[in-house]
mmCIF file of C-alpha atoms in Angstrom:
data_model
loop_
_atom_site.group_PDB
_atom_site.id
_atom_site.type_symbol
_atom_site.label_atom_id
_atom_site.label_comp_id
_atom_site.label_asym_id
_atom_site.label_seq_id
_atom_site.Cartn_x
_atom_site.Cartn_y
_atom_site.Cartn_z
ATOM 1 C CA MET A 1 33.494 -42.179 -79.185
ATOM 2 C CA GLY A 2 34.132 -41.789 -75.401
ATOM 3 C CA GLY A 3 36.602 -39.000 -76.014
ATOM 4 C CA ARG A 4 34.140 -37.070 -78.170
ATOM 5 C CA GLY A 5 31.343 -37.467 -75.612
ATOM 6 C CA ALA A 6 33.630 -36.365 -72.825
ATOM 7 C CA GLY A 7 34.784 -33.398 -74.775
ATOM 8 C CA ARG A 8 31.286 -32.201 -75.574
ATOM 9 C CA ALA A 9 30.323 -32.364 -71.947
ATOM 10 C CA ALA A 10 33.470 -30.508 -70.878
ATOM 11 C CA ASP A 11 32.735 -27.649 -73.283
ATOM 12 C CA ARG A 12 29.092 -27.326 -72.549
ATOM 13 C CA ALA A 13 27.982 -25.364 -69.537
ATOM 14 C CA PRO A 14 25.102 -27.030 -67.609
ATOM 15 C CA TRP A 15 23.514 -23.799 -66.510
ATOM 16 C CA PRO A 16 20.792 -23.464 -69.192
ATOM 17 C CA ALA A 17 19.456 -26.955 -68.404
ATOM 18 C CA LEU A 18 19.752 -26.525 -64.664
ATOM 19 C CA LEU A 19 17.835 -23.222 -64.828
ATOM 20 C CA LEU A 20 14.866 -25.345 -65.758
ATOM 21 C CA SER A 21 14.670 -26.060 -62.030
ATOM 22 C CA ILE A 22 13.537 -22.475 -61.404
ATOM 23 C CA PRO A 23 10.254 -22.681 -63.335
ATOM 24 C CA SER A 24 9.799 -26.149 -61.931
ATOM 25 C CA GLY A 25 10.090 -24.822 -58.379
ATOM 26 C CA LEU A 26 7.653 -22.060 -59.175
ATOM 27 C CA ALA A 27 5.281 -24.635 -60.704
ATOM 28 C CA GLY A 28 5.342 -26.406 -57.313
ATOM 29 C CA VAL A 29 4.355 -23.164 -55.668
ATOM 30 C CA ALA A 30 1.580 -22.693 -58.223
ATOM 31 C CA LEU A 31 0.292 -26.251 -57.685
ATOM 32 C CA ALA A 32 0.254 -25.686 -53.920
ATOM 33 C CA TRP A 33 -1.743 -22.522 -54.441
ATOM 34 C CA ILE A 34 -4.308 -24.395 -56.483
ATOM 35 C CA LEU A 35 -4.529 -26.911 -53.628
ATOM 36 C CA ILE A 36 -5.296 -24.268 -51.001
ATOM 37 C CA VAL A 37 -7.806 -22.175 -53.068
ATOM 38 C CA PRO A 38 -9.770 -20.091 -51.941
ATOM 39 C CA GLU A 39 -6.981 -19.217 -49.499
ATOM 40 C CA PRO A 40 -4.479 -16.627 -50.882
ATOM 41 C CA LEU A 41 -1.059 -17.677 -52.019
ATOM 42 C CA PRO A 42 1.539 -16.822 -49.378
ATOM 43 C CA ALA A 43 3.769 -14.505 -51.441
ATOM 44 C CA GLU A 44 6.696 -15.525 -49.275
ATOM 45 C CA ALA A 45 6.687 -18.962 -50.873
ATOM 46 C CA VAL A 46 7.965 -17.607 -54.168
ATOM 47 C CA VAL A 47 11.185 -16.250 -52.597
ATOM 48 C CA ARG A 48 11.324 -19.041 -50.077
ATOM 49 C CA VAL A 49 11.681 -21.703 -52.853
ATOM 50 C CA VAL A 50 14.547 -19.755 -54.416
ATOM 51 C CA ALA A 51 16.338 -19.375 -51.090
ATOM 52 C CA ASP A 52 15.861 -23.068 -50.256
ATOM 53 C CA GLY A 53 17.144 -24.150 -53.678
ATOM 54 C CA VAL A 54 20.187 -21.939 -53.694
ATOM 55 C CA GLY A 55 20.978 -22.902 -50.113
ATOM 56 C CA ALA A 56 20.746 -26.590 -50.966
ATOM 57 C CA THR A 57 23.095 -26.031 -53.881
ATOM 58 C CA ALA A 58 25.564 -24.283 -51.597
ATOM 59 C CA LEU A 59 25.439 -27.135 -49.140
ATOM 60 C CA GLY A 60 25.989 -29.670 -51.979
ATOM 61 C CA LEU A 61 28.964 -27.829 -53.354
ATOM 62 C CA ALA A 62 30.495 -27.570 -49.914
ATOM 63 C CA ALA A 63 29.914 -31.286 -49.235
ATOM 64 C CA LEU A 64 30.987 -32.524 -52.636
ATOM 65 C CA PRO A 65 34.568 -33.488 -51.720
ATOM 66 C CA ARG A 66 33.250 -35.532 -48.733
ATOM 67 C CA VAL A 67 31.203 -37.665 -51.122
ATOM 68 C CA ALA A 68 33.796 -37.707 -53.903
ATOM 69 C CA PRO A 69 37.276 -36.899 -52.550
ATOM 70 C CA ARG A 70 38.717 -36.605 -56.136
ATOM 71 C CA LEU A 71 36.513 -33.595 -56.802
ATOM 72 C CA ARG A 72 37.469 -30.105 -55.514
ATOM 73 C CA THR A 73 35.040 -27.499 -54.307
ATOM 74 C CA PRO A 74 34.498 -24.770 -56.853
ATOM 75 C CA TRP A 75 35.088 -21.971 -54.331
ATOM 76 C CA ARG A 76 34.368 -19.039 -56.584
ATOM 77 C CA LEU A 77 31.064 -20.513 -57.730
ATOM 78 C CA LEU A 78 30.179 -21.362 -54.125
ATOM 79 C CA ALA A 79 30.994 -17.765 -53.008
ATOM 80 C CA VAL A 80 28.720 -16.296 -55.722
ATOM 81 C CA LEU A 81 25.884 -18.757 -54.978
ATOM 82 C CA ALA A 82 26.183 -18.074 -51.203
ATOM 83 C CA GLY A 83 25.846 -14.368 -51.917
ATOM 84 C CA VAL A 84 22.724 -15.060 -54.005
ATOM 85 C CA TRP A 85 21.457 -17.176 -51.106
ATOM 86 C CA ALA A 86 21.931 -14.335 -48.692
ATOM 87 C CA ILE A 87 20.030 -11.962 -50.884
ATOM 88 C CA ALA A 88 17.177 -14.500 -51.179
ATOM 89 C CA GLU A 89 17.120 -14.997 -47.429
ATOM 90 C CA PHE A 90 16.931 -11.225 -46.961
ATOM 91 C CA ALA A 91 13.981 -11.147 -49.309
ATOM 92 C CA VAL A 92 12.349 -13.912 -47.218
ATOM 93 C CA LEU A 93 12.880 -11.738 -44.158
ATOM 94 C CA VAL A 94 11.105 -8.802 -45.808
ATOM 95 C CA PHE A 95 8.083 -10.942 -46.703
ATOM 96 C CA GLU A 96 7.948 -12.411 -43.264
ATOM 97 C CA ALA A 97 8.084 -8.993 -41.630
ATOM 98 C CA ALA A 98 5.266 -7.691 -43.905
ATOM 99 C CA ASP A 99 3.171 -10.722 -42.967
ATOM 100 C CA VAL A 100 3.711 -10.251 -39.282
ATOM 101 C CA VAL A 101 3.007 -6.487 -39.463
ATOM 102 C CA GLY A 102 0.004 -7.169 -41.686
ATOM 103 C CA VAL A 103 0.834 -4.903 -44.603
ATOM 104 C CA PRO A 104 1.794 -5.457 -48.232
ATOM 105 C CA VAL A 105 5.531 -5.724 -48.829
ATOM 106 C CA ALA A 106 5.531 -2.432 -50.694
ATOM 107 C CA ASP A 107 4.094 -0.618 -47.629
ATOM 108 C CA LEU A 108 6.515 -2.107 -45.084
ATOM 109 C CA GLY A 109 8.389 0.691 -43.413
ATOM 110 C CA ALA A 110 12.037 0.658 -42.276
ATOM 111 C CA ALA A 111 11.043 1.088 -38.614
ATOM 112 C CA GLN A 112 8.546 -1.770 -38.870
ATOM 113 C CA PHE A 113 11.159 -4.008 -40.509
ATOM 114 C CA GLY A 114 13.778 -3.052 -37.879
ATOM 115 C CA ALA A 115 11.333 -3.845 -35.081
ATOM 116 C CA TYR A 116 10.617 -7.268 -36.618
ATOM 117 C CA LEU A 117 14.370 -8.062 -36.793
ATOM 118 C CA VAL A 118 14.987 -7.004 -33.201
ATOM 119 C CA ASP A 119 11.827 -7.936 -31.311
ATOM 120 C CA VAL A 120 10.419 -11.016 -33.090
ATOM 121 C CA SER A 121 12.060 -14.432 -32.863
ATOM 122 C CA GLY A 122 11.538 -14.986 -36.569
ATOM 123 C CA GLY A 123 13.510 -11.864 -37.408
ATOM 124 C CA GLN A 124 16.319 -12.867 -35.048
ATOM 125 C CA VAL A 125 16.479 -16.335 -36.675
ATOM 126 C CA GLY A 126 16.547 -14.628 -40.112
ATOM 127 C CA ILE A 127 19.499 -12.506 -39.071
ATOM 128 C CA ALA A 128 21.274 -15.732 -37.908
ATOM 129 C CA ILE A 129 20.619 -17.325 -41.281
ATOM 130 C CA LEU A 130 21.976 -14.231 -43.033
ATOM 131 C CA ILE A 131 25.128 -14.489 -40.933
ATOM 132 C CA GLY A 132 25.443 -18.188 -41.840
ATOM 133 C CA ALA A 133 25.015 -17.531 -45.572
ATOM 134 C CA GLY A 134 27.398 -14.617 -45.360
ATOM 135 C CA ALA A 135 29.995 -16.775 -43.595
ATOM 136 C CA VAL A 136 29.660 -19.372 -46.380
ATOM 137 C CA ALA A 137 30.214 -16.623 -48.983
ATOM 138 C CA GLY A 138 33.134 -15.022 -47.135
ATOM 139 C CA GLY A 139 34.785 -18.407 -46.311
ATOM 140 C CA SER A 140 34.457 -19.492 -49.922
ATOM 141 C CA ALA A 141 35.883 -16.265 -51.293
ATOM 142 C CA LEU A 142 38.826 -16.603 -48.886
ATOM 143 C CA ALA A 143 39.371 -20.252 -49.933
ATOM 144 C CA PHE A 144 39.362 -19.196 -53.583
ATOM 145 C CA ARG A 145 42.022 -16.588 -52.878
ATOM 146 C CA ARG A 146 44.024 -18.686 -50.483
ATOM 147 C CA PRO A 147 43.303 -22.377 -51.139
ATOM 148 C CA GLU A 148 46.133 -23.534 -48.947
ATOM 149 C CA SER A 149 44.358 -22.129 -45.881
ATOM 150 C CA ALA A 150 40.851 -23.113 -46.885
ATOM 151 C CA SER A 151 38.608 -24.876 -44.386
ATOM 152 C CA GLY A 152 35.987 -26.782 -46.280
ATOM 153 C CA ASP A 153 34.591 -28.365 -43.151
ATOM 154 C CA LEU A 154 33.903 -24.965 -41.547
ATOM 155 C CA VAL A 155 32.064 -23.711 -44.675
ATOM 156 C CA LEU A 156 30.043 -26.867 -44.674
ATOM 157 C CA VAL A 157 29.085 -26.467 -41.047
ATOM 158 C CA PHE A 158 27.912 -22.848 -41.600
ATOM 159 C CA ALA A 159 25.782 -23.926 -44.553
ATOM 160 C CA ALA A 160 24.255 -26.806 -42.613
ATOM 161 C CA VAL A 161 23.438 -24.631 -39.623
ATOM 162 C CA ALA A 162 21.969 -21.831 -41.726
ATOM 163 C CA LEU A 163 19.676 -24.378 -43.465
ATOM 164 C CA ALA A 164 18.581 -25.987 -40.241
ATOM 165 C CA LEU A 165 17.859 -22.850 -38.252
ATOM 166 C CA ARG A 166 14.399 -21.981 -39.732
ATOM 167 C CA PRO A 167 12.994 -25.590 -39.532
ATOM 168 C CA ILE A 168 14.152 -25.821 -35.886
ATOM 169 C CA THR A 169 12.237 -22.801 -34.915
ATOM 170 C CA GLY A 170 9.237 -23.322 -37.213
ATOM 171 C CA HIS A 171 5.757 -24.570 -36.414
ATOM 172 C CA MET A 172 6.976 -28.049 -35.687
ATOM 173 C CA SER A 173 9.039 -26.760 -32.778
ATOM 174 C CA GLN A 174 5.920 -26.809 -30.666
ATOM 175 C CA GLN A 175 5.620 -30.638 -30.964
ATOM 176 C CA ALA A 176 7.679 -33.227 -29.123
ATOM 177 C CA PHE A 177 10.833 -33.871 -31.157
ATOM 178 C CA GLY A 178 9.318 -31.620 -33.789
ATOM 179 C CA SER A 179 12.429 -29.392 -34.131
ATOM 180 C CA VAL A 180 14.708 -32.411 -34.521
ATOM 181 C CA LEU A 181 12.469 -34.001 -37.148
ATOM 182 C CA ALA A 182 12.097 -30.757 -39.087
ATOM 183 C CA ALA A 183 15.832 -30.089 -39.075
ATOM 184 C CA VAL A 184 16.782 -33.603 -40.123
ATOM 185 C CA HIS A 185 14.193 -33.472 -42.874
ATOM 186 C CA ALA A 186 15.370 -30.195 -44.262
ATOM 187 C CA LEU A 187 19.089 -31.129 -44.167
ATOM 188 C CA ALA A 188 18.478 -34.511 -45.807
ATOM 189 C CA ALA A 189 16.348 -32.901 -48.549
ATOM 190 C CA ALA A 190 18.932 -30.132 -49.116
ATOM 191 C CA ALA A 191 21.816 -32.640 -49.330
ATOM 192 C CA TRP A 192 19.871 -34.880 -51.702
ATOM 193 C CA LEU A 193 19.162 -32.084 -54.069
ATOM 194 C CA GLY A 194 22.313 -30.069 -53.542
ATOM 195 C CA LEU A 195 24.750 -32.894 -54.140
ATOM 196 C CA LEU A 196 23.065 -33.850 -57.397
ATOM 197 C CA ILE A 197 23.155 -30.252 -58.635
ATOM 198 C CA ALA A 198 26.830 -30.089 -57.535
ATOM 199 C CA LEU A 199 27.608 -33.173 -59.617
ATOM 200 C CA ALA A 200 25.773 -31.598 -62.650
ATOM 201 C CA LEU A 201 27.871 -28.413 -62.187
ATOM 202 C CA VAL A 202 31.267 -30.017 -61.608
ATOM 203 C CA VAL A 203 31.477 -33.413 -63.281
ATOM 204 C CA ARG A 204 32.357 -33.182 -66.926
ATOM 205 C CA THR A 205 33.741 -36.538 -68.241
ATOM 206 C CA ARG A 206 32.550 -40.119 -68.533
ATOM 207 C CA GLY A 207 35.357 -41.244 -66.306
ATOM 208 C CA GLU A 208 34.385 -38.854 -63.512
ATOM 209 C CA TRP A 209 30.722 -39.906 -63.676
ATOM 210 C CA ALA A 210 31.852 -43.553 -63.501
ATOM 211 C CA VAL A 211 33.612 -42.898 -60.179
ATOM 212 C CA VAL A 212 31.359 -40.245 -58.602
ATOM 213 C CA LEU A 213 27.819 -41.347 -59.493
ATOM 214 C CA PRO A 214 27.903 -44.651 -57.569
ATOM 215 C CA ARG A 215 29.250 -42.752 -54.541
ATOM 216 C CA TYR A 216 26.309 -40.287 -54.766
ATOM 217 C CA SER A 217 23.863 -43.152 -55.239
ATOM 218 C CA ALA A 218 25.036 -44.776 -52.081
ATOM 219 C CA VAL A 219 24.535 -41.526 -50.158
ATOM 220 C CA ALA A 220 21.303 -40.642 -51.828
ATOM 221 C CA LEU A 221 19.493 -43.821 -50.659
ATOM 222 C CA PRO A 222 19.763 -43.071 -46.865
ATOM 223 C CA LEU A 223 18.997 -39.395 -47.586
ATOM 224 C CA VAL A 224 15.762 -40.132 -49.435
ATOM 225 C CA VAL A 225 14.684 -42.653 -46.824
ATOM 226 C CA THR A 226 15.322 -40.032 -44.148
ATOM 227 C CA VAL A 227 13.365 -37.430 -46.089
ATOM 228 C CA ALA A 228 10.468 -39.802 -46.513
ATOM 229 C CA LEU A 229 10.214 -41.015 -42.948
ATOM 230 C CA THR A 230 10.722 -37.564 -41.302
ATOM 231 C CA GLY A 231 8.268 -36.038 -43.773
ATOM 232 C CA LEU A 232 5.629 -38.668 -42.986
ATOM 233 C CA LEU A 233 6.145 -38.193 -39.260
ATOM 234 C CA ASN A 234 6.063 -34.429 -39.526
ATOM 235 C CA GLY A 235 2.928 -34.561 -41.591
ATOM 236 C CA LEU A 236 1.021 -36.921 -39.278
ATOM 237 C CA ILE A 237 1.948 -34.853 -36.299
ATOM 238 C CA ARG A 238 1.012 -31.591 -37.985
ATOM 239 C CA VAL A 239 -2.342 -32.606 -39.488
ATOM 240 C CA GLY A 240 -3.367 -34.980 -36.699
ATOM 241 C CA GLY A 241 -4.748 -37.821 -38.741
ATOM 242 C CA ILE A 242 -5.534 -39.141 -42.209
ATOM 243 C CA VAL A 243 -8.707 -37.241 -43.121
ATOM 244 C CA PRO A 244 -7.061 -33.717 -42.970
ATOM 245 C CA PHE A 245 -4.830 -34.817 -45.838
ATOM 246 C CA VAL A 246 -7.773 -34.280 -48.180
ATOM 247 C CA THR A 247 -9.941 -31.835 -46.229
ATOM 248 C CA THR A 248 -7.405 -29.046 -45.482
ATOM 249 C CA GLY A 249 -5.139 -27.042 -47.801
ATOM 250 C CA TYR A 250 -2.090 -27.907 -45.744
ATOM 251 C CA GLY A 251 -2.945 -31.633 -45.954
ATOM 252 C CA ARG A 252 -3.514 -31.535 -49.678
ATOM 253 C CA ILE A 253 -0.152 -29.833 -50.284
ATOM 254 C CA LEU A 254 1.399 -32.450 -48.112
ATOM 255 C CA LEU A 255 -0.299 -35.179 -49.952
ATOM 256 C CA ALA A 256 0.949 -33.750 -53.281
ATOM 257 C CA LYS A 257 4.452 -33.510 -51.969
ATOM 258 C CA THR A 258 4.228 -37.170 -50.917
ATOM 259 C CA VAL A 259 3.101 -38.197 -54.422
ATOM 260 C CA VAL A 260 6.092 -36.363 -55.962
ATOM 261 C CA LEU A 261 8.393 -37.955 -53.417
ATOM 262 C CA LEU A 262 7.059 -41.405 -54.348
ATOM 263 C CA GLY A 263 7.727 -40.584 -57.971
ATOM 264 C CA LEU A 264 11.254 -39.627 -57.102
ATOM 265 C CA LEU A 265 11.706 -42.858 -55.193
ATOM 266 C CA ALA A 266 10.553 -44.817 -58.293
ATOM 267 C CA LEU A 267 12.898 -42.732 -60.497
ATOM 268 C CA GLY A 268 15.761 -43.345 -58.131
ATOM 269 C CA TRP A 269 15.068 -47.075 -58.106
ATOM 270 C CA TRP A 270 15.107 -47.043 -61.921
ATOM 271 C CA TRP A 271 18.319 -44.995 -62.052
ATOM 272 C CA ARG A 272 20.018 -47.432 -59.684
ATOM 273 C CA ARG A 273 19.079 -50.298 -62.093
ATOM 274 C CA SER A 274 19.963 -48.481 -65.313
ATOM 275 C CA TRP A 275 21.911 -45.255 -65.103
ATOM 276 C CA VAL A 276 24.254 -46.049 -62.238
ATOM 277 C CA PRO A 277 25.602 -49.424 -63.512
ATOM 278 C CA ARG A 278 25.957 -48.123 -67.100
ATOM 279 C CA ALA A 279 27.778 -44.989 -65.944
ATOM 280 C CA ALA A 280 30.020 -47.000 -63.616
ATOM 281 C CA GLY A 281 30.853 -49.392 -66.378
ATOM 282 C CA HIS A 282 31.842 -46.465 -68.717
ATOM 283 C CA ARG A 283 28.901 -47.417 -70.994
ATOM 284 C CA MET A 284 27.235 -43.999 -70.933
ATOM 285 C CA ASP A 285 28.726 -40.733 -72.087
ATOM 286 C CA ALA A 286 28.906 -37.620 -69.889
ATOM 287 C CA ASP A 287 26.133 -35.765 -71.807
ATOM 288 C CA ALA A 288 23.667 -38.650 -71.140
ATOM 289 C CA SER A 289 24.501 -38.622 -67.486
ATOM 290 C CA LEU A 290 24.107 -34.896 -67.284
ATOM 291 C CA ARG A 291 20.674 -35.074 -68.913
ATOM 292 C CA ARG A 292 19.528 -37.649 -66.355
ATOM 293 C CA ALA A 293 20.874 -35.544 -63.447
ATOM 294 C CA VAL A 294 19.123 -32.428 -64.739
ATOM 295 C CA ALA A 295 15.847 -34.348 -65.195
ATOM 296 C CA GLU A 296 15.898 -35.526 -61.604
ATOM 297 C CA VAL A 297 16.830 -32.089 -60.357
ATOM 298 C CA VAL A 298 13.803 -30.611 -62.152
ATOM 299 C CA VAL A 299 11.486 -33.092 -60.453
ATOM 300 C CA MET A 300 13.105 -32.388 -57.113
ATOM 301 C CA ALA A 301 12.594 -28.647 -57.645
ATOM 302 C CA LEU A 302 8.837 -29.362 -57.990
ATOM 303 C CA ALA A 303 8.840 -30.949 -54.581
ATOM 304 C CA PHE A 304 10.831 -28.017 -53.179
ATOM 305 C CA GLY A 305 8.153 -25.633 -54.540
ATOM 306 C CA LEU A 306 5.485 -27.560 -52.654
ATOM 307 C CA ALA A 307 7.619 -27.680 -49.519
ATOM 308 C CA ALA A 308 8.257 -23.937 -49.627
ATOM 309 C CA THR A 309 4.579 -23.195 -49.755
ATOM 310 C CA LEU A 310 3.914 -25.816 -47.069
ATOM 311 C CA ALA A 311 6.330 -24.124 -44.751
ATOM 312 C CA VAL A 312 4.372 -20.817 -44.887
ATOM 313 C CA THR A 313 0.843 -22.290 -44.912
ATOM 314 C CA ALA A 314 -0.995 -22.137 -41.648
#
């Protein structure tokens, strides 16, 4: 029975199930739009959620051996995803430039885009993020070609820095310790999501889930606590009280994100009582573990969609 379950999981690619996270993330953006009506939906949020999700996945794949040393980084997959991440971040830059210039994306000229990259701090940060994502892609491609000279730690550092750059320089940077809180929040959320996606992509057998899932669960607990605390502090500082959580579009998105986070906390508590001990005891096949991982990823993607819209909402 265990062999059959392990074999089915090994033969079945998780991509179709994991791709459900894309409409879930977009659903989060749509929900945020509903919460800020009659204000227009920031178009940047659509590409921002893709960039954030792919970036988190890249971070998770790079960090995977640090959580589960028996697993190896899938360098070729990481190189491809980092390339997609760089493309998504370039799209974010285009939308940001159009917003700053005050024209639709289709009307943004090359000279206007170039001026944004050179003269505006947001453009300069975007270039640095592109360099970081490009370094992850290049380092991963080199590691795939020459695994004996691979530096997983260096790739991980570039991924983490690229993910932290925008939060550090965002609207929270004007508040005391705002940059630190925003960066810690973003990195904890990315690691929480990215590591779980990495497990779903890499782990294939019941025995691997038995070893790796408890390790992830132990790491996920401090990550989710960090996400919750820094998110709460960021929110209170940004909205300046309790009433704006229901009277402003920003506050309503933040409140919805908090509700989803509480749901994830409840789900995580239930998984720690049911999924983790059963998987660790080899009493759950790989397919069942994969289904639970995908379900949690889909809910996390909803929160990422809300967060992406929150980040570009005044």
